[in-house]
Short mmCIF file of C-alpha atoms in Angstrom, two decimals:
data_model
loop_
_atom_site.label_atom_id
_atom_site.label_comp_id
_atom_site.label_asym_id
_atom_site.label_seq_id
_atom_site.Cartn_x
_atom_site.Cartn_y
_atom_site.Cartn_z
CA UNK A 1 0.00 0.00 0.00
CA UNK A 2 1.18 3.89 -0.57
CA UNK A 3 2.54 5.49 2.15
CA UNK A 4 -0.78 7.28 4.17
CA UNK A 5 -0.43 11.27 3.64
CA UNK A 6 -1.56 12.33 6.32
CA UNK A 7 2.01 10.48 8.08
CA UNK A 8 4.13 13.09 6.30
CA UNK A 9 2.59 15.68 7.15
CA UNK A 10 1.92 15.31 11.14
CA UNK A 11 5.80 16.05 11.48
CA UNK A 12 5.11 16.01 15.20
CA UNK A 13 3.72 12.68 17.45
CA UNK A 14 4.06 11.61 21.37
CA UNK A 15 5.32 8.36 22.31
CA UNK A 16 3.63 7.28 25.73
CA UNK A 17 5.38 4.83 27.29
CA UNK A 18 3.20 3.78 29.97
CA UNK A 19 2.99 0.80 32.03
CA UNK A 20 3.07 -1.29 35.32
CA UNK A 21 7.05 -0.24 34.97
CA UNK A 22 6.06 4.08 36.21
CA UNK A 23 5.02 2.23 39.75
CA UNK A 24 8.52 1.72 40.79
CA UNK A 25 10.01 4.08 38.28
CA UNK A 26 12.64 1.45 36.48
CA UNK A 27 12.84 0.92 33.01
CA UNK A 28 10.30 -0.69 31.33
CA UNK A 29 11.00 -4.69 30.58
CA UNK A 30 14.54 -4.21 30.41
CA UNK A 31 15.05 -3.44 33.94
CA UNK A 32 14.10 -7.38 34.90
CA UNK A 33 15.67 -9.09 31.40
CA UNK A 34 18.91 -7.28 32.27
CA UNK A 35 18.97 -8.69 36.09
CA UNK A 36 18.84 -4.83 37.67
CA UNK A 37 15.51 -5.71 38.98
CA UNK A 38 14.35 -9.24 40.25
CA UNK A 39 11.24 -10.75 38.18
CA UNK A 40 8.84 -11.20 40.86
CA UNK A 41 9.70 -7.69 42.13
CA UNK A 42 9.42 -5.81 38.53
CA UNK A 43 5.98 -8.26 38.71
CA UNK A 44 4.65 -6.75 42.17
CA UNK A 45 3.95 -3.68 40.68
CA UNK A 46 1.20 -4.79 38.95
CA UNK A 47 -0.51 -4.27 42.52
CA UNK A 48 0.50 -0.66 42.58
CA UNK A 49 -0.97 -0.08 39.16
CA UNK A 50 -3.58 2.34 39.58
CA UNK A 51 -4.21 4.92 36.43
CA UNK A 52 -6.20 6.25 39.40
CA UNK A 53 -6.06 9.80 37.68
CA UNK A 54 -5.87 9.10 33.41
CA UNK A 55 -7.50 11.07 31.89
CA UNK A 56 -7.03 10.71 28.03
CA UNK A 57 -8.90 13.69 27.30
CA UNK A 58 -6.59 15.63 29.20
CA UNK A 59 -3.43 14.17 27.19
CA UNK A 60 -5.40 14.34 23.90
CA UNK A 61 -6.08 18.06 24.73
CA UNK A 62 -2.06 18.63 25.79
CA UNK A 63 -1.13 17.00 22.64
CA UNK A 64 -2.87 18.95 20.43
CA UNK A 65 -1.58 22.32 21.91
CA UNK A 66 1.70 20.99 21.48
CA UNK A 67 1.15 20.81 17.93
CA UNK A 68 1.44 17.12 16.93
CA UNK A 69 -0.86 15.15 14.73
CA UNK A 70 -0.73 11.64 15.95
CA UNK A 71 0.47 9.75 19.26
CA UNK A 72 1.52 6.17 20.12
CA UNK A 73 0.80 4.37 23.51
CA UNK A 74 2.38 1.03 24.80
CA UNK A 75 -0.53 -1.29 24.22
CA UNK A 76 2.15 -4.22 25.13
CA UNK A 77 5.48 -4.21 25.66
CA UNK A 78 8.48 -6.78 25.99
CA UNK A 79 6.87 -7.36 29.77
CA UNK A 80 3.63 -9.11 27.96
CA UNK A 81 1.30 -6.85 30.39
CA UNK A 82 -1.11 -5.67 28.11
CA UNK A 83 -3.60 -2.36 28.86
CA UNK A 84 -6.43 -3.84 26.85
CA UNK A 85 -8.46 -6.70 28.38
CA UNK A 86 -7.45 -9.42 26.00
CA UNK A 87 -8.98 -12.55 25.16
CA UNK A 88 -5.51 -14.19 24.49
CA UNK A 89 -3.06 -14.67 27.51
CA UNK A 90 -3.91 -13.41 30.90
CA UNK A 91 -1.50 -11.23 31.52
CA UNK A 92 -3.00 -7.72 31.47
CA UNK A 93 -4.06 -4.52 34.01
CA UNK A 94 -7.49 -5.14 33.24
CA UNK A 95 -7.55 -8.38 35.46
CA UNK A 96 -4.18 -8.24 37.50
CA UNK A 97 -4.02 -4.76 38.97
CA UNK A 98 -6.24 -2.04 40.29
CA UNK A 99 -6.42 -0.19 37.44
CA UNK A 100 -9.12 -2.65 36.57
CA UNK A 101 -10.10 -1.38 33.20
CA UNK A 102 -9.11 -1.18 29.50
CA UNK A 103 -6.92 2.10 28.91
CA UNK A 104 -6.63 1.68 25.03
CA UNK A 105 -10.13 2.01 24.29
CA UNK A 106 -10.23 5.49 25.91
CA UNK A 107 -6.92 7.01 24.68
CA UNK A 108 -8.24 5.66 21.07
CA UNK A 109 -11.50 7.78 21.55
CA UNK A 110 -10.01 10.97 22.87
CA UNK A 111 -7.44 11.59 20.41
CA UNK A 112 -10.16 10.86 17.96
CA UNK A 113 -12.30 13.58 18.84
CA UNK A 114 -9.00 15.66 19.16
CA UNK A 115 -8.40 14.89 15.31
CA UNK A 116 -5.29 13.23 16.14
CA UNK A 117 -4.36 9.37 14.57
CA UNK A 118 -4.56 6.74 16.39
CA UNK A 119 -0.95 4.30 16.99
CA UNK A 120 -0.37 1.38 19.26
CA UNK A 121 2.73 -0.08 20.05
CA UNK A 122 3.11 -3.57 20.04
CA UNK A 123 6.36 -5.74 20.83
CA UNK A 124 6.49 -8.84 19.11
CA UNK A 125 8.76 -10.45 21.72
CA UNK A 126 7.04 -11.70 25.34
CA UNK A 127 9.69 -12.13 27.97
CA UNK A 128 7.13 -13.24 30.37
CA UNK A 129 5.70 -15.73 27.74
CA UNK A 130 5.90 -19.71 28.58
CA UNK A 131 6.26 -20.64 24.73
CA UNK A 132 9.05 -17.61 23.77
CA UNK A 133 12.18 -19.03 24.39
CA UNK A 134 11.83 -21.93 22.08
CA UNK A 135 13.62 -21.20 19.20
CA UNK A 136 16.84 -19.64 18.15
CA UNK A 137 17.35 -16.46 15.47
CA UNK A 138 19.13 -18.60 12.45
CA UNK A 139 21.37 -15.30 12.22
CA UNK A 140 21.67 -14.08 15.52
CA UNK A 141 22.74 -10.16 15.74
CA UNK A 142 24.04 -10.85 19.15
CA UNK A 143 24.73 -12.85 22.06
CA UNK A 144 21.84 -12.61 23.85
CA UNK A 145 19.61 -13.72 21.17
CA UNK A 146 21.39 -17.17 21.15
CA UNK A 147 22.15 -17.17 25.02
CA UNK A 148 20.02 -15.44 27.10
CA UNK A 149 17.10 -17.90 29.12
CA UNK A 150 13.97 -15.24 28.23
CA UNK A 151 14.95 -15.06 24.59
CA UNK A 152 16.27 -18.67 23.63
CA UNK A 153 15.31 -22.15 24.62
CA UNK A 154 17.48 -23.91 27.07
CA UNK A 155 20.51 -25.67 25.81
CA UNK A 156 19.19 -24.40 22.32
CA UNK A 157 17.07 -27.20 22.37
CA UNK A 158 14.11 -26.27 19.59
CA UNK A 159 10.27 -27.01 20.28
CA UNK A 160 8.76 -25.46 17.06
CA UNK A 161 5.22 -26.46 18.53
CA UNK A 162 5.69 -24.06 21.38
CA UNK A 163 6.51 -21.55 18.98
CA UNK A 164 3.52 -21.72 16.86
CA UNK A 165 1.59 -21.40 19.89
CA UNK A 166 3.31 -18.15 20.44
CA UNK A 167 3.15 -16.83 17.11
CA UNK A 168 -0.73 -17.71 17.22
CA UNK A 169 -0.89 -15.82 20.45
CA UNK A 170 0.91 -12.92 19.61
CA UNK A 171 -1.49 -12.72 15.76
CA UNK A 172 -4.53 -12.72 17.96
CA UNK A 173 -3.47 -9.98 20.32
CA UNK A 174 -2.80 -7.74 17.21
CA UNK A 175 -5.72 -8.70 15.08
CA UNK A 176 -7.84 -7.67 18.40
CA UNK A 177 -5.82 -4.07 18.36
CA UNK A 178 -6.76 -3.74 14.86
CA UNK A 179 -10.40 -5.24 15.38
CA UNK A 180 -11.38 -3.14 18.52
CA UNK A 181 -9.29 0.08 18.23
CA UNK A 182 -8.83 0.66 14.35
CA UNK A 183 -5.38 2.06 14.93
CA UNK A 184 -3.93 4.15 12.31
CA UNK A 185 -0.49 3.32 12.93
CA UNK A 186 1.04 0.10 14.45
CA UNK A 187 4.43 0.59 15.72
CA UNK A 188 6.36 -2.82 16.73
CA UNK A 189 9.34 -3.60 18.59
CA UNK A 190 11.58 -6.37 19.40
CA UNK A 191 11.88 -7.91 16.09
CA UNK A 192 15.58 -8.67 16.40
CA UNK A 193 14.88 -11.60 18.65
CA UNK A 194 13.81 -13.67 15.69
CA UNK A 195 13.85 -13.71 11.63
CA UNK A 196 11.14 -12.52 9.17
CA UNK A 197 10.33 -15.90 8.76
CA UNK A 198 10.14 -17.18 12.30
CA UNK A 199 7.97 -13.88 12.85
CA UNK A 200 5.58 -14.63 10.00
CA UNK A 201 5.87 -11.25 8.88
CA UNK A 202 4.10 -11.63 5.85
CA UNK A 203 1.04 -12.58 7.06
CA UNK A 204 0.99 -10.48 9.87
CA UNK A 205 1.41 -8.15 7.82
CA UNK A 206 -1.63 -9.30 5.13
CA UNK A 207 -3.96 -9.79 8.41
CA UNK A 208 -3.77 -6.40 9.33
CA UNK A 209 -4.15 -4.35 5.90
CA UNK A 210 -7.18 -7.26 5.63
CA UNK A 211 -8.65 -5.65 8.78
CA UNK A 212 -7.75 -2.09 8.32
CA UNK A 213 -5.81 -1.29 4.89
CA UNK A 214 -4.63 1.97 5.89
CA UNK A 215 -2.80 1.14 8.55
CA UNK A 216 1.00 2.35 8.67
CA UNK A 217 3.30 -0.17 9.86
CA UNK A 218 6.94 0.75 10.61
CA UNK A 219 10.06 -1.17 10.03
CA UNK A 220 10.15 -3.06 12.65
CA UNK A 221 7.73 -5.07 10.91
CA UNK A 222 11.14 -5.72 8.44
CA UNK A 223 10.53 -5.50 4.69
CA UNK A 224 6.64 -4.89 5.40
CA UNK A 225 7.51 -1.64 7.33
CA UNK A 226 6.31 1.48 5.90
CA UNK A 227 8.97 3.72 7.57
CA UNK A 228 12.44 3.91 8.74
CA UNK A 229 12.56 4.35 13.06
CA UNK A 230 15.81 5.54 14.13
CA UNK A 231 16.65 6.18 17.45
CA UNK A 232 17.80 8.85 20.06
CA UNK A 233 19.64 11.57 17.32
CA UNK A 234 19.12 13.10 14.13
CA UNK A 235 20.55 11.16 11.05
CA UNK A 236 23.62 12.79 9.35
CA UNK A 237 22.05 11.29 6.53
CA UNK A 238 18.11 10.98 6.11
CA UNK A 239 16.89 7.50 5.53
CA UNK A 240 15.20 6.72 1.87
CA UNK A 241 11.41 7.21 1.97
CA UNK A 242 9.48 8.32 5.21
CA UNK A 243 10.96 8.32 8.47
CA UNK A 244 10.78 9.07 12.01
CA UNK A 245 12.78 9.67 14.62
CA UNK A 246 12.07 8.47 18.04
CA UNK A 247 13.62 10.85 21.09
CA UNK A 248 13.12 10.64 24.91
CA UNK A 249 12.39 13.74 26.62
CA UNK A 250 15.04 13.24 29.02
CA UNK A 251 16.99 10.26 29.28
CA UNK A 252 14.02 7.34 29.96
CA UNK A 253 11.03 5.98 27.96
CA UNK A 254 9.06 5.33 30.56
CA UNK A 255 9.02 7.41 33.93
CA UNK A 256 11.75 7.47 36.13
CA UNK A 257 11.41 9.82 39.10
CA UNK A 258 14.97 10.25 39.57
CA UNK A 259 15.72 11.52 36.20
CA UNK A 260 15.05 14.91 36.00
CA UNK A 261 17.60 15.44 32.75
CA UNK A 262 14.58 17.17 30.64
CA UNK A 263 15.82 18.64 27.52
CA UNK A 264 14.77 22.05 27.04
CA UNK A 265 12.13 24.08 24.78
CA UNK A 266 14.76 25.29 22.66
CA UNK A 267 16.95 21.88 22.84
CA UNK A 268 13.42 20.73 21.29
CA UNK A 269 12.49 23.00 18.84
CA UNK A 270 16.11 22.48 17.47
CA UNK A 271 15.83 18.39 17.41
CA UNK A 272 12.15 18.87 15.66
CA UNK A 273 13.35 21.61 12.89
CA UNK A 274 16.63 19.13 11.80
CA UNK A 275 14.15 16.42 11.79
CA UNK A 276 11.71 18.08 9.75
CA UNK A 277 14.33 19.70 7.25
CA UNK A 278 15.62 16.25 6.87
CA UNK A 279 11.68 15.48 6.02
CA UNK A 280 11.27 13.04 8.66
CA UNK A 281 8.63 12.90 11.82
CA UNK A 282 9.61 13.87 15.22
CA UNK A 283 7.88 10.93 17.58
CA UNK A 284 8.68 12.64 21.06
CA UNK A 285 8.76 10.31 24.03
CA UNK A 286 6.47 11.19 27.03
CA UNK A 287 6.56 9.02 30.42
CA UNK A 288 3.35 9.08 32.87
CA UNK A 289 3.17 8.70 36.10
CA UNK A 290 1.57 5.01 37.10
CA UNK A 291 -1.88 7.12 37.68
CA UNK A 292 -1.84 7.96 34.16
CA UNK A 293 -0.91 11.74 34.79
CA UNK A 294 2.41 13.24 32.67
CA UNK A 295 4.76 14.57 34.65
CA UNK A 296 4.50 18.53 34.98
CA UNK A 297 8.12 19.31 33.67
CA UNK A 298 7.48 17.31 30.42
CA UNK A 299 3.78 18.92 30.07
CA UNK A 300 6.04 22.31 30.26
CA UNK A 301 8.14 21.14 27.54
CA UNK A 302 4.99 20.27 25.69
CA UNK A 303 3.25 23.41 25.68
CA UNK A 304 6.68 25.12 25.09
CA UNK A 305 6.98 23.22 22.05
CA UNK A 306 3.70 23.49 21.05
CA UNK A 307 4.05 27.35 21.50
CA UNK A 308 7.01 27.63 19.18
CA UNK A 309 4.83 25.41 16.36
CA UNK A 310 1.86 28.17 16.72
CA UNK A 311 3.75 31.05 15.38
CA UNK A 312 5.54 29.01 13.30
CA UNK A 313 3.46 26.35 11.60
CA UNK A 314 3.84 28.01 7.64
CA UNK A 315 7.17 26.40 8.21
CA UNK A 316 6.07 22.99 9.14
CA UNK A 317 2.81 21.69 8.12
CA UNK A 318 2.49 21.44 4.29
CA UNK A 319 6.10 21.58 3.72
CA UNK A 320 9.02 19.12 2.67
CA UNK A 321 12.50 18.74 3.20
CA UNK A 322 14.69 21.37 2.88
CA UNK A 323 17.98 22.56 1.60
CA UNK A 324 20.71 20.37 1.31
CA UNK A 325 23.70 20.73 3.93
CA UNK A 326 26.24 23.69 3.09
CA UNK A 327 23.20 26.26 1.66
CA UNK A 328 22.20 27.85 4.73
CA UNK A 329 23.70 27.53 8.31
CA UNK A 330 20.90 25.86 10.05
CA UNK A 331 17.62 23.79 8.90
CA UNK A 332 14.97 25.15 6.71
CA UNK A 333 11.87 23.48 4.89
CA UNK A 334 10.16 23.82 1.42
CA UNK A 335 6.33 25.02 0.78
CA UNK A 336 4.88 21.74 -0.53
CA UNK A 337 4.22 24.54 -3.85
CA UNK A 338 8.73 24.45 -3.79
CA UNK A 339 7.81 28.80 -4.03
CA UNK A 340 8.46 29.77 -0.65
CA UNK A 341 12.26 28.69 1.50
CA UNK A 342 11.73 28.25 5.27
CA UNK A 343 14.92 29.40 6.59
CA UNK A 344 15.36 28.33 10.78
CA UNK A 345 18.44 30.48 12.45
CA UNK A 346 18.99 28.85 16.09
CA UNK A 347 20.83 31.85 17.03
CA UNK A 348 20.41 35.37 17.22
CA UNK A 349 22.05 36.34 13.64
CA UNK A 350 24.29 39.16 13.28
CA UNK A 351 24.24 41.44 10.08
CA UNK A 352 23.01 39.62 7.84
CA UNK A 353 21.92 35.66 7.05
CA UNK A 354 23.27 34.12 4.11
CA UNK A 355 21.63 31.33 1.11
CA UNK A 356 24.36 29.84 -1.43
CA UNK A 357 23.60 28.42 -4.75
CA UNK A 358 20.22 29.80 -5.04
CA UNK A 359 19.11 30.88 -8.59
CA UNK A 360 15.60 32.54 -7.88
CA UNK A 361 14.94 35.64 -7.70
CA UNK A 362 13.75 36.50 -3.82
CA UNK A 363 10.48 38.34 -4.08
CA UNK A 364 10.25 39.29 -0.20
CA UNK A 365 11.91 37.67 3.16
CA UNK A 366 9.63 37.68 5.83
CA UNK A 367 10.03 36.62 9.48
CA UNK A 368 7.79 34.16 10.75
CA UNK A 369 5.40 35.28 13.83
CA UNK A 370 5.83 38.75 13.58
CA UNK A 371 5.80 39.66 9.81
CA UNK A 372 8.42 42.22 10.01
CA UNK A 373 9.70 42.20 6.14
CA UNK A 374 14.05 41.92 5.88
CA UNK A 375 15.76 43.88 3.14
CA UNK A 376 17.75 41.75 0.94
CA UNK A 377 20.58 41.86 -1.82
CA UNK A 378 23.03 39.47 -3.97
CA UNK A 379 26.74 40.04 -3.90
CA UNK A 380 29.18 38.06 -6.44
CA UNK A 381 28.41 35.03 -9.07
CA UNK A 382 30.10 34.40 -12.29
CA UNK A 383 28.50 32.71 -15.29
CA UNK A 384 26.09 29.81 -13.98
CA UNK A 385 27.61 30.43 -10.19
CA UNK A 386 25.09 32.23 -8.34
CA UNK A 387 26.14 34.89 -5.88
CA UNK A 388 25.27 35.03 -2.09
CA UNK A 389 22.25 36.25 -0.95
CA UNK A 390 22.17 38.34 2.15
CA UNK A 391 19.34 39.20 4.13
CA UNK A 392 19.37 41.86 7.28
CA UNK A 393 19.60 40.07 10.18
CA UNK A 394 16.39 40.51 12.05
CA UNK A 395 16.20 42.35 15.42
CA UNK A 396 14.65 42.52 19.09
CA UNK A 397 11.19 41.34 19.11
CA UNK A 398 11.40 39.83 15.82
CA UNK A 399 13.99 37.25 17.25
CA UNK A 400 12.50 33.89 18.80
CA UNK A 401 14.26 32.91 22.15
CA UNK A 402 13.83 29.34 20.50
CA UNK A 403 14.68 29.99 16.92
CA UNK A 404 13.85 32.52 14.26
CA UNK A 405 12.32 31.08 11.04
CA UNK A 406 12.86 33.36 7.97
CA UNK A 407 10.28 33.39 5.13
CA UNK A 408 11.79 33.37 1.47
CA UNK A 409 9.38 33.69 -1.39
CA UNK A 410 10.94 32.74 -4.77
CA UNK A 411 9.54 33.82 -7.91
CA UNK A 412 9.36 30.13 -9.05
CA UNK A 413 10.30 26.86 -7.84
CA UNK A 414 13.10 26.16 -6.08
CA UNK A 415 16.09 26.34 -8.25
CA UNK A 416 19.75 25.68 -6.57
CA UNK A 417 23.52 25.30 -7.70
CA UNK A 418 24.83 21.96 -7.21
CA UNK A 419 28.26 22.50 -9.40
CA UNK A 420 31.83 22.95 -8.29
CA UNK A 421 32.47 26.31 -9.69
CA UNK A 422 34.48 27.72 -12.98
CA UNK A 423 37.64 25.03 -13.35
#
């Protein structure tokens, strides 16, 4: 299926990780596979479980102001616990903690009246599973996949009936996500533990595009991803096709009360606008609290953000990638129309902001949020060289404590030098 368009164009989505893990603040699944935390301790806090105070209206609203499009909630991670009251496995908050209730259903139906799409995450591997560890990745990418007692079966002794069992289990749980909530993106994890082919990829793949064929899948769902998911910092080099980028807020998925390294509004705004100039998606982590409320210093940073997109959105909805590296010192964007340049300038500039290799004519420079119009002029060029334009560094209330965005209208499409100069 085509890429959905409406995935381009959110540029900005929140990744709630949420989950029995917030009770004790560790990190989610990995905090028990890696031995930090015992099992039957990382377990327990199913009984502390709560979402006493969620309210997905509330995060649906918060979203929206921040200015992103979509949103993706841990429907089941590599613990197994899942948030929706399955019919396949047992393992859920519905029956085993006091939370006592299905939390997909309503985060589904708030962001829906929000406007927002719908995504799930889903992790194909169950560390907590009986029938998991029973068979071993034919090309291992590491150690642990061949070694490690959740992951592989012991003494690497194969039971491929167990593991039908567990693919059948873990087909069902997504066919009821796509069944019951309708999601508009699936985003799955943990597909390293096993091949395409153990996975059953492909007809995971045709079972949910029978249920709902506009779903978006990404690449962990290996050659039947839609999009590229990397991780934790901006690509020097943007991945073919649509991407994403996945950040945490500070340094957790999930929440961790002692980690209070929260990167800043303007930290932020600077990860989003190189993401977007790249022409990927920004998918922002967010970690509640175990009673379903978001912590107050990442709402902040929310509304901060969502500020900065306000005054600025000409720049990011409706546009495209920008200028290649070495044009202008900083990110920019396209109009989806390739007429107008969205130029972003992280610092205050001084005298003047320059554009190399461009062969428009600039009709008017704008800044973004306050409308104040910059003089401009060309200096130098030779033959089919262009020369430099320079535009009159804005000043005082026309530049954003976050980052200034400059408007360039062209009077055509976008038209750069790519050449090496006269020989």
């Amino acid at each position: 299926m085509p890429m959905q368009p409406w995935f381009p164009d959110a540029k900005l989505g929140i990744f709630l990780h949420y989950g029995i893990y917030a009770v004790d603040g560790v990190p989610e699944s990995w905090s028990f596979y890696s031995g930090r935390v015992p099992h039957e301790q990382y377990m327990r806090q199913l009984d502390g479980f709560t979402a006493s105070a969620y309210e997905p209206k509330a995060w649906a609203e918060l979203f929206a102001r921040a200015g992103a499009r979509y949103a993706v909630l841990t429907a089941r991670h590599h613990d197994g616990v899942a948030l929706w009251d399955t019919e396949h496995g047992d393992l859920n908050v519905v029956r085993h903690s006091p939370a006592g209730r299905d939390l997909v259903a309503g985060y589904a139906e708030a962001l829906r009246e929000k406007g927002l799409k719908v995504g799930l995450y889903y992790s194909h591997s169950d560390w907590n599973h009986p029938d998991y560890a029973s068979v071993v990745h034919p090309e291992p990418p590491n150690e642990d996949v061949t070694t490690h007692p959740l992951v592989a079966p012991k003494h690497g002794v194969e039971d491929p009936e167990a593991w039908a069992r567990f693919v059948a289990y873990r087909d069902a749980q997504v066919g009821e996500l796509v069944s019951r909530f309708r999601p508009d993106l699936l985003w799955f994890d943990g597909e390293w533990e096993r091949s395409e082919e153990q996975w059953g990829m492909a007809a995971l793949a045709e079972r949910i595009l029978a249920g709902n064929p506009e779903t978006v899948l990404n690449a962990r769902m290996l050659s039947h991803g839609d999009y590229a998911t990397p991780e934790q910092g901006v690509p020097l080099l943007p991945p073919d096709g649509p991407w994403e980028l996945c950040l945490t807020m500070n340094d957790s998925w999930g929440y961790q009360h002692q980690d209070h390294n929260q990167k800043s509004v303007r930290q932020l705004v600077r990860y989003f606008t190189e993401t977007i100039g790249m022409g990927g998606n920004l998918l922002l982590a967010v970690g509640p609290k175990e009673d379903g409320t978001i912590p107050a210093e990442q709402a902040e940073r929310l509304e901060g953000l969502g500020a900065w997109i306000g005054l600025h959105e000409r720049a990011v909805y409706g546009t495209v990638a920008g200028l290649p590296a070495g044009h202008h010192y900083g990110p920019s964007t396209l109009s989806a129309d390739r007429r107008t340049l969205y130029l972003v300038c992280f610092d205050a500039p001084r005298e003047a902001v320059s554009l190399r290799g461009l062969r428009n004519k600039v009709e008017r420079v704008t800044v973004l949020g306050t409308g104040a119009e910059l003089a401009h002029r060309v200096t130098g060029g030779l033959h089919d060289v262009p020369g430099v334009l320079w535009i009159d560094a804005p000043e005082g209330a026309d530049v954003d404590e976050s980052a200034t965005v400059l408007a360039v209208e062209l009077d055509g499409e976008l038209d750069l030098y790519r050449g090496t100069g006269r020989s």
